[in-house]
Coordinates of N, CA, C and O in Angstrom, one line a residue:
L1 N 58.3 -30.0 27.1 CA 57.9 -29.5 25.7 C 59.2 -29.3 25.4 O 59.0 -29.8 23.8
V2 N 60.0 -30.0 26.2 CA 61.2 -30.7 25.3 C 62.0 -31.6 25.3 O 61.9 -31.8 26.8
P3 N 61.6 -32.2 24.7 CA 62.1 -33.7 24.6 C 63.5 -33.9 25.5 O 64.5 -33.5 25.4
T4 N 64.0 -35.3 26.2 CA 65.1 -35.0 27.0 C 66.3 -36.1 26.1 O 67.5 -35.9 26.4
K5 N 65.1 -36.9 25.0 CA 65.9 -37.6 24.2 C 66.6 -37.5 23.6 O 66.0 -36.1 22.6
L6 N 68.2 -37.3 22.8 CA 69.1 -36.8 22.3 C 68.1 -36.7 20.2 O 68.2 -35.3 20.0
E7 N 67.6 -38.0 19.9 CA 66.6 -37.6 18.9 C 65.5 -36.5 18.7 O 65.5 -35.7 17.7
K8 N 65.0 -36.5 19.4 CA 63.9 -36.4 20.0 C 63.9 -34.8 20.2 O 63.0 -33.9 19.5
K9 N 64.8 -34.1 20.3 CA 65.3 -33.0 21.2 C 65.9 -32.8 20.1 O 65.5 -30.8 19.9
A10 N 66.9 -33.4 18.9 CA 67.5 -32.6 18.2 C 66.2 -31.9 16.7 O 66.3 -30.8 16.4
R11 N 64.7 -32.7 17.2 CA 63.9 -32.3 16.0 C 63.0 -31.5 16.1 O 63.0 -30.2 15.6
V12 N 63.4 -30.3 17.5 CA 62.5 -30.2 18.5 C 63.7 -28.3 17.6 O 63.6 -27.4 17.2
E13 N 64.8 -28.8 17.8 CA 65.3 -27.8 17.6 C 65.7 -27.5 16.1 O 65.1 -26.7 15.5
Q14 N 65.2 -27.9 15.0 CA 65.5 -28.5 13.7 C 64.2 -28.1 13.2 O 63.9 -27.2 12.0
A15 N 63.1 -28.1 14.2 CA 61.2 -27.4 13.2 C 61.2 -25.6 13.8 O 60.7 -24.3 13.2
A16 N 62.2 -25.9 15.6 CA 62.3 -24.1 15.6 C 62.8 -23.8 15.1 O 62.7 -22.1 14.7
S17 N 64.3 -23.9 14.9 CA 65.4 -22.8 13.4 C 63.7 -23.3 12.1 O 64.3 -21.9 11.9
V18 N 63.4 -23.5 11.2 CA 62.9 -23.7 10.5 C 61.8 -22.6 10.7 O 61.8 -21.6 9.6
E19 N 60.7 -22.8 11.8 CA 60.3 -21.8 12.4 C 60.8 -20.4 12.1 O 60.2 -19.4 11.5
F20 N 62.2 -19.7 13.1 CA 62.8 -19.1 12.9 C 63.0 -18.4 11.4 O 62.9 -16.7 11.5
A21 N 63.7 -19.7 10.8 CA 64.3 -19.5 9.1 C 63.3 -18.7 8.2 O 63.5 -17.9 7.2
N22 N 62.2 -19.8 8.5 CA 61.1 -19.3 6.7 C 59.6 -19.0 7.6 O 59.1 -17.5 6.7
W23 N 59.2 -19.5 8.9 CA 57.9 -19.1 9.1 C 57.4 -17.7 9.1 O 57.1 -17.1 8.3
H24 N 58.7 -17.3 10.4 CA 58.3 -16.5 11.2 C 58.2 -15.6 10.1 O 58.0 -14.1 10.7
P25 N 59.9 -14.7 9.5 CA 59.7 -14.1 8.0 C 58.5 -14.0 7.2 O 58.3 -12.6 6.8
D26 N 57.8 -14.7 6.9 CA 57.1 -15.2 6.2 C 56.0 -14.1 6.4 O 55.3 -13.6 6.3
V27 N 55.5 -14.8 7.6 CA 54.4 -14.4 8.8 C 54.8 -12.5 9.0 O 53.1 -12.1 8.9
M28 N 55.8 -12.4 9.4 CA 56.3 -11.2 9.9 C 55.8 -10.2 8.5 O 55.2 -8.9 8.3
K29 N 55.8 -10.3 6.8 CA 55.8 -9.9 6.2 C 53.9 -9.0 6.0 O 54.2 -8.3 5.7
V30 N 53.8 -10.5 6.4 CA 51.9 -10.6 6.1 C 51.1 -9.5 6.9 O 50.6 -8.5 6.9
L31 N 51.9 -9.9 8.4 CA 51.2 -9.1 9.6 C 51.9 -7.6 9.0 O 50.5 -6.8 9.7
V32 N 53.1 -6.7 8.8 CA 53.5 -5.8 8.7 C 52.9 -5.2 8.0 O 52.6 -3.8 8.5
E33 N 52.2 -5.8 6.6 CA 51.8 -4.9 5.5 C 50.4 -5.0 6.0 O 49.4 -4.2 5.8
K34 N 49.9 -5.8 6.4 CA 47.9 -5.9 6.8 C 47.5 -5.4 8.2 O 46.6 -4.2 8.0
V35 N 48.3 -5.9 8.8 CA 47.6 -5.5 10.6 C 48.2 -4.3 10.7 O 47.7 -3.7 11.8
G36 N 49.4 -3.9 10.1 CA 50.3 -2.7 11.2 C 49.8 -1.8 10.2 O 49.9 -1.3 10.8
K37 N 50.2 -1.5 9.1 CA 49.5 -0.5 8.4 C 48.6 -0.3 8.9 O 47.9 0.6 9.3
T38 N 47.2 -1.1 8.9 CA 45.6 -0.8 8.9 C 46.2 -0.5 10.3 O 45.0 0.9 10.0
M39 N 46.4 -0.9 11.5 CA 46.6 0.3 12.8 C 46.7 1.6 13.0 O 46.7 2.3 13.8
R40 N 48.2 1.5 11.7 CA 49.0 3.1 11.9 C 47.9 4.0 10.5 O 48.2 5.1 10.8
G41 N 46.9 2.9 10.6 CA 45.6 4.3 9.3 C 46.4 4.2 7.7 O 46.2 5.0 7.7
E42 N 47.1 3.1 7.6 CA 48.0 4.0 6.0 C 47.1 2.6 5.1 O 46.6 2.2 6.0
A43 N 47.3 2.9 4.0 CA 47.2 2.4 3.4 C 48.0 0.7 3.2 O 49.1 0.5 3.5
V44 N 47.2 -0.3 2.6 CA 47.5 -1.2 2.3 C 48.3 -1.3 1.4 O 47.1 -1.4 0.4
D45 N 49.3 -2.0 1.2 CA 50.0 -2.3 -1.0 C 49.4 -3.7 -1.4 O 50.0 -5.0 -0.2
E46 N 47.7 -4.2 -1.6 CA 47.4 -5.2 -2.0 C 48.5 -6.1 -2.6 O 48.2 -7.3 -2.5
E47 N 49.2 -5.3 -3.5 CA 49.8 -6.2 -4.4 C 51.0 -6.6 -3.6 O 51.5 -7.7 -3.1
A48 N 51.7 -6.2 -2.6 CA 53.1 -6.8 -2.1 C 51.9 -7.5 -0.8 O 52.0 -8.3 0.0
L49 N 50.6 -7.5 -0.2 CA 50.1 -8.6 0.9 C 49.6 -9.6 -0.6 O 50.4 -10.4 0.5
A50 N 49.2 -9.6 -1.2 CA 49.0 -10.3 -1.8 C 50.5 -11.7 -2.5 O 50.2 -12.9 -2.4
K51 N 51.6 -11.1 -2.3 CA 52.4 -11.6 -3.0 C 53.4 -12.1 -1.2 O 53.5 -13.2 -1.3
Y52 N 53.3 -11.9 -0.4 CA 53.3 -11.4 1.0 C 52.5 -12.9 1.5 O 53.2 -14.2 1.7
T53 N 51.1 -12.7 0.9 CA 50.5 -14.6 1.8 C 50.3 -15.9 0.9 O 50.6 -16.9 0.9
E54 N 51.0 -14.9 -1.0 CA 51.4 -16.5 -1.4 C 52.1 -17.1 -1.1 O 52.5 -18.3 -1.3
D55 N 53.8 -16.2 -0.7 CA 54.7 -16.6 0.0 C 54.5 -17.5 1.2 O 55.1 -18.8 1.5
L56 N 54.0 -16.7 1.8 CA 53.6 -18.1 3.4 C 52.9 -19.0 3.2 O 52.7 -20.5 3.4
T57 N 52.2 -19.3 1.6 CA 51.1 -20.6 1.9 C 52.1 -21.4 1.2 O 51.7 -22.8 1.7
E58 N 53.5 -20.8 0.4 CA 53.7 -21.4 -0.9 C 55.1 -22.4 0.5 O 55.2 -23.8 0.4
T59 N 55.0 -21.8 1.9 CA 55.2 -22.0 2.9 C 55.0 -23.0 3.2 O 55.7 -24.5 3.8
L60 N 53.6 -22.5 3.4 CA 53.3 -23.7 5.3 C 52.1 -25.2 4.2 O 52.0 -26.1 4.5
K61 N 52.7 -24.7 1.6 CA 52.7 -25.8 1.9 C 53.8 -27.3 2.6 O 53.2 -28.9 1.9
V62 N 54.5 -26.9 2.4 CA 56.0 -28.0 2.8 C 55.5 -28.5 3.9 O 55.5 -29.5 4.5
Y63 N 54.8 -27.7 5.0 CA 53.9 -28.1 6.6 C 53.3 -28.9 6.6 O 53.3 -29.8 6.6
D64 N 52.7 -29.3 4.9 CA 51.5 -29.4 4.3 C 52.3 -30.9 4.4 O 51.6 -31.7 5.0
I65 N 53.6 -31.1 3.9 CA 54.1 -32.4 3.5 C 54.3 -32.9 5.1 O 54.1 -33.9 5.1
I66 N 55.2 -32.3 5.5 CA 55.9 -33.1 6.8 C 54.6 -33.2 7.8 O 54.7 -33.7 8.4
L67 N 53.6 -32.2 7.6 CA 52.5 -32.5 8.3 C 51.6 -33.9 8.7 O 50.8 -34.5 8.7
G68 N 51.6 -34.2 7.0 CA 50.8 -35.4 6.8 C 52.1 -37.0 7.1 O 51.3 -38.3 6.5
Q69 N 52.9 -36.9 6.8 CA 54.5 -37.3 8.2 C 53.8 -37.5 9.7 O 54.3 -39.1 10.2
Q70 N 53.6 -37.0 10.4 CA 53.7 -36.4 11.8 C 52.2 -36.0 12.6 O 52.4 -34.9 11.7
K71 N 52.0 -36.2 12.8 CA 51.2 -35.3 14.1 C 51.3 -34.4 14.1 O 50.5 -32.4 14.4
Y72 N 53.0 -33.6 14.6 CA 53.4 -32.3 15.4 C 54.5 -31.9 14.5 O 55.2 -32.6 13.7
V73 N 55.4 -30.5 14.2 CA 55.5 -29.9 13.5 C 57.1 -31.1 13.9 O 58.7 -30.3 13.0
S74 N 57.6 -31.6 15.1 CA 58.9 -31.9 15.2 C 58.8 -33.2 15.5 O 59.9 -34.4 15.3
G75 N 57.5 -34.4 15.6 CA 57.4 -35.2 15.3 C 56.3 -35.5 15.6 O 54.8 -34.7 15.7
D76 N 55.6 -36.8 16.6 CA 53.8 -37.0 17.3 C 53.7 -36.7 18.5 O 52.6 -37.0 18.8
E77 N 54.4 -35.6 19.2 CA 54.5 -35.2 20.2 C 54.7 -33.9 19.6 O 54.5 -33.7 19.4
F78 N 53.3 -33.3 21.2 CA 53.5 -31.9 21.2 C 54.8 -31.4 22.0 O 54.8 -32.1 22.7
T79 N 55.7 -30.5 21.1 CA 56.3 -29.7 21.7 C 56.5 -28.0 21.4 O 55.7 -27.5 20.7
L80 N 57.5 -28.1 22.1 CA 57.6 -25.8 22.0 C 57.7 -26.2 20.4 O 57.2 -24.4 20.4
A81 N 58.3 -26.0 19.7 CA 58.5 -25.3 18.6 C 56.9 -25.9 18.0 O 57.4 -24.5 17.0
D82 N 56.3 -26.1 17.9 CA 54.5 -26.4 18.2 C 54.0 -24.6 18.8 O 53.1 -24.2 18.0
I83 N 54.5 -24.0 20.3 CA 53.9 -23.3 20.7 C 54.8 -22.2 19.8 O 54.0 -21.1 19.6
F84 N 55.9 -22.3 18.8 CA 56.3 -21.3 18.9 C 55.7 -20.3 17.2 O 55.9 -18.9 17.0
H85 N 55.2 -21.4 16.6 CA 54.3 -20.9 15.4 C 52.7 -20.6 16.0 O 52.1 -19.6 15.2
L86 N 53.0 -20.1 17.1 CA 51.7 -20.0 17.5 C 51.2 -18.3 17.6 O 50.6 -17.8 17.7
M87 N 52.9 -17.9 17.8 CA 53.3 -16.9 18.0 C 52.3 -15.2 17.1 O 51.8 -14.7 17.9
C88 N 52.2 -15.2 16.3 CA 52.0 -14.4 15.5 C 50.4 -14.5 14.1 O 49.6 -13.9 14.2
M89 N 50.6 -16.0 14.1 CA 49.1 -16.1 13.3 C 47.5 -16.1 13.8 O 46.7 -15.7 12.9
P90 N 47.3 -15.8 15.2 CA 46.0 -16.5 15.2 C 45.4 -14.7 15.3 O 44.4 -14.4 14.6
L91 N 46.4 -13.4 14.9 CA 46.5 -12.6 14.7 C 46.0 -11.8 13.6 O 44.9 -11.6 12.5
L92 N 46.4 -13.0 12.2 CA 46.6 -13.0 10.9 C 44.9 -13.2 10.9 O 44.3 -13.1 9.8
V93 N 44.1 -14.6 11.5 CA 43.3 -15.2 11.3 C 42.1 -14.0 11.7 O 41.2 -14.2 10.6
A94 N 42.3 -13.2 12.4 CA 41.6 -12.5 13.2 C 41.4 -12.0 12.5 O 40.7 -10.8 12.5
N95 N 42.3 -11.3 11.4 CA 42.2 -10.1 10.8 C 41.3 -11.0 8.8 O 42.7 -9.8 7.6
G96 N 41.7 -12.2 8.7 CA 40.4 -12.7 7.4 C 41.8 -12.8 6.3 O 41.3 -12.9 5.8
I97 N 43.7 -13.3 7.6 CA 44.3 -13.6 6.4 C 43.8 -15.7 7.2 O 44.9 -15.7 8.3
D98 N 43.6 -16.4 6.8 CA 43.6 -17.8 7.0 C 44.4 -18.2 5.8 O 44.2 -19.2 5.5
T99 N 45.4 -18.5 5.9 CA 46.9 -19.5 5.1 C 46.7 -21.0 5.4 O 47.3 -21.8 4.4
V100 N 46.3 -20.7 6.9 CA 46.8 -22.2 7.1 C 45.9 -23.2 6.6 O 46.4 -24.2 5.3
K101 N 45.1 -23.6 6.3 CA 43.5 -24.2 5.4 C 43.8 -24.3 4.4 O 43.5 -25.0 4.0
A102 N 44.1 -23.0 3.8 CA 44.7 -22.7 2.3 C 45.5 -24.4 1.9 O 46.3 -24.4 1.2
A103 N 46.5 -24.0 3.0 CA 47.6 -24.7 2.9 C 47.7 -26.1 2.5 O 48.5 -27.3 1.8
G104 N 46.8 -26.7 3.3 CA 46.3 -28.5 2.5 C 45.6 -29.0 4.0 O 45.4 -28.5 4.8
P105 N 45.2 -30.4 4.2 CA 44.5 -30.6 5.6 C 45.3 -31.1 5.9 O 45.1 -30.7 7.5
N106 N 46.6 -31.5 5.6 CA 47.1 -32.0 7.2 C 48.0 -30.7 7.7 O 47.7 -30.5 9.3
A107 N 48.1 -29.4 7.3 CA 48.4 -28.2 8.1 C 47.2 -27.8 8.3 O 47.1 -26.5 9.7
A108 N 45.9 -27.5 8.2 CA 44.6 -27.1 8.9 C 44.2 -27.9 10.1 O 44.4 -27.5 11.2
R109 N 44.5 -29.8 9.9 CA 44.4 -30.3 11.0 C 44.8 -29.8 12.1 O 44.7 -29.6 13.2
W110 N 46.3 -29.8 12.0 CA 47.8 -29.4 12.7 C 47.3 -28.1 13.4 O 47.1 -28.0 14.7
W111 N 47.0 -27.1 12.5 CA 46.4 -25.3 13.1 C 45.4 -25.8 13.9 O 45.0 -24.8 15.0
Q112 N 43.9 -26.3 13.5 CA 43.1 -26.8 14.7 C 43.3 -27.2 15.7 O 42.4 -26.9 16.7
E113 N 44.2 -28.5 15.7 CA 44.5 -29.1 17.2 C 45.3 -28.1 18.3 O 44.9 -28.0 19.0
L114 N 46.3 -27.2 17.8 CA 46.4 -26.7 18.5 C 45.9 -25.6 19.1 O 46.1 -25.2 20.5
T115 N 44.7 -24.9 18.3 CA 44.1 -23.9 18.4 C 43.1 -23.9 19.4 O 42.1 -22.9 20.1
T116 N 42.5 -25.2 19.5 CA 41.5 -25.7 20.1 C 41.9 -26.6 21.4 O 41.6 -26.9 22.6
R117 N 42.9 -26.5 21.8 CA 44.1 -26.5 22.6 C 43.5 -26.0 23.7 O 43.6 -24.9 24.2
P118 N 43.7 -26.4 24.8 CA 42.5 -25.9 26.2 C 43.6 -24.8 27.2 O 43.2 -23.6 27.3
T119 N 45.0 -25.1 26.8 CA 45.9 -24.3 27.0 C 45.8 -23.1 26.4 O 45.9 -22.2 26.9
W120 N 45.3 -23.0 25.0 CA 45.6 -21.6 24.6 C 44.5 -21.1 24.3 O 44.0 -20.1 24.2
V121 N 43.0 -21.8 24.2 CA 41.6 -21.2 24.5 C 41.7 -20.6 25.8 O 41.5 -19.7 25.5

């Protein structure tokens, strides 16, 4: 899941860094506001949730552009960088927040492919 060739390995590291610095913070804001507060019986701040969801969708639109040029986040091979993106998003989707499909067809294709892999299912 991590290529041995230097250029491909560097692209995995780059995609993992993008996940950590951009994707994950956006996902966590939505997750805490919607799922975390709901689980604790607290009122969801719908205005904040809308803002966080919009921010995540904007991040995903960049992913849609990248995924229009390659099959996965670090190139044309499934890698650990793709797995990192699986961590929290299914919980959001299960709670009615499916920003990946709204981001564009390339992101939607990538997400569908990730979440239907036999090892994920």
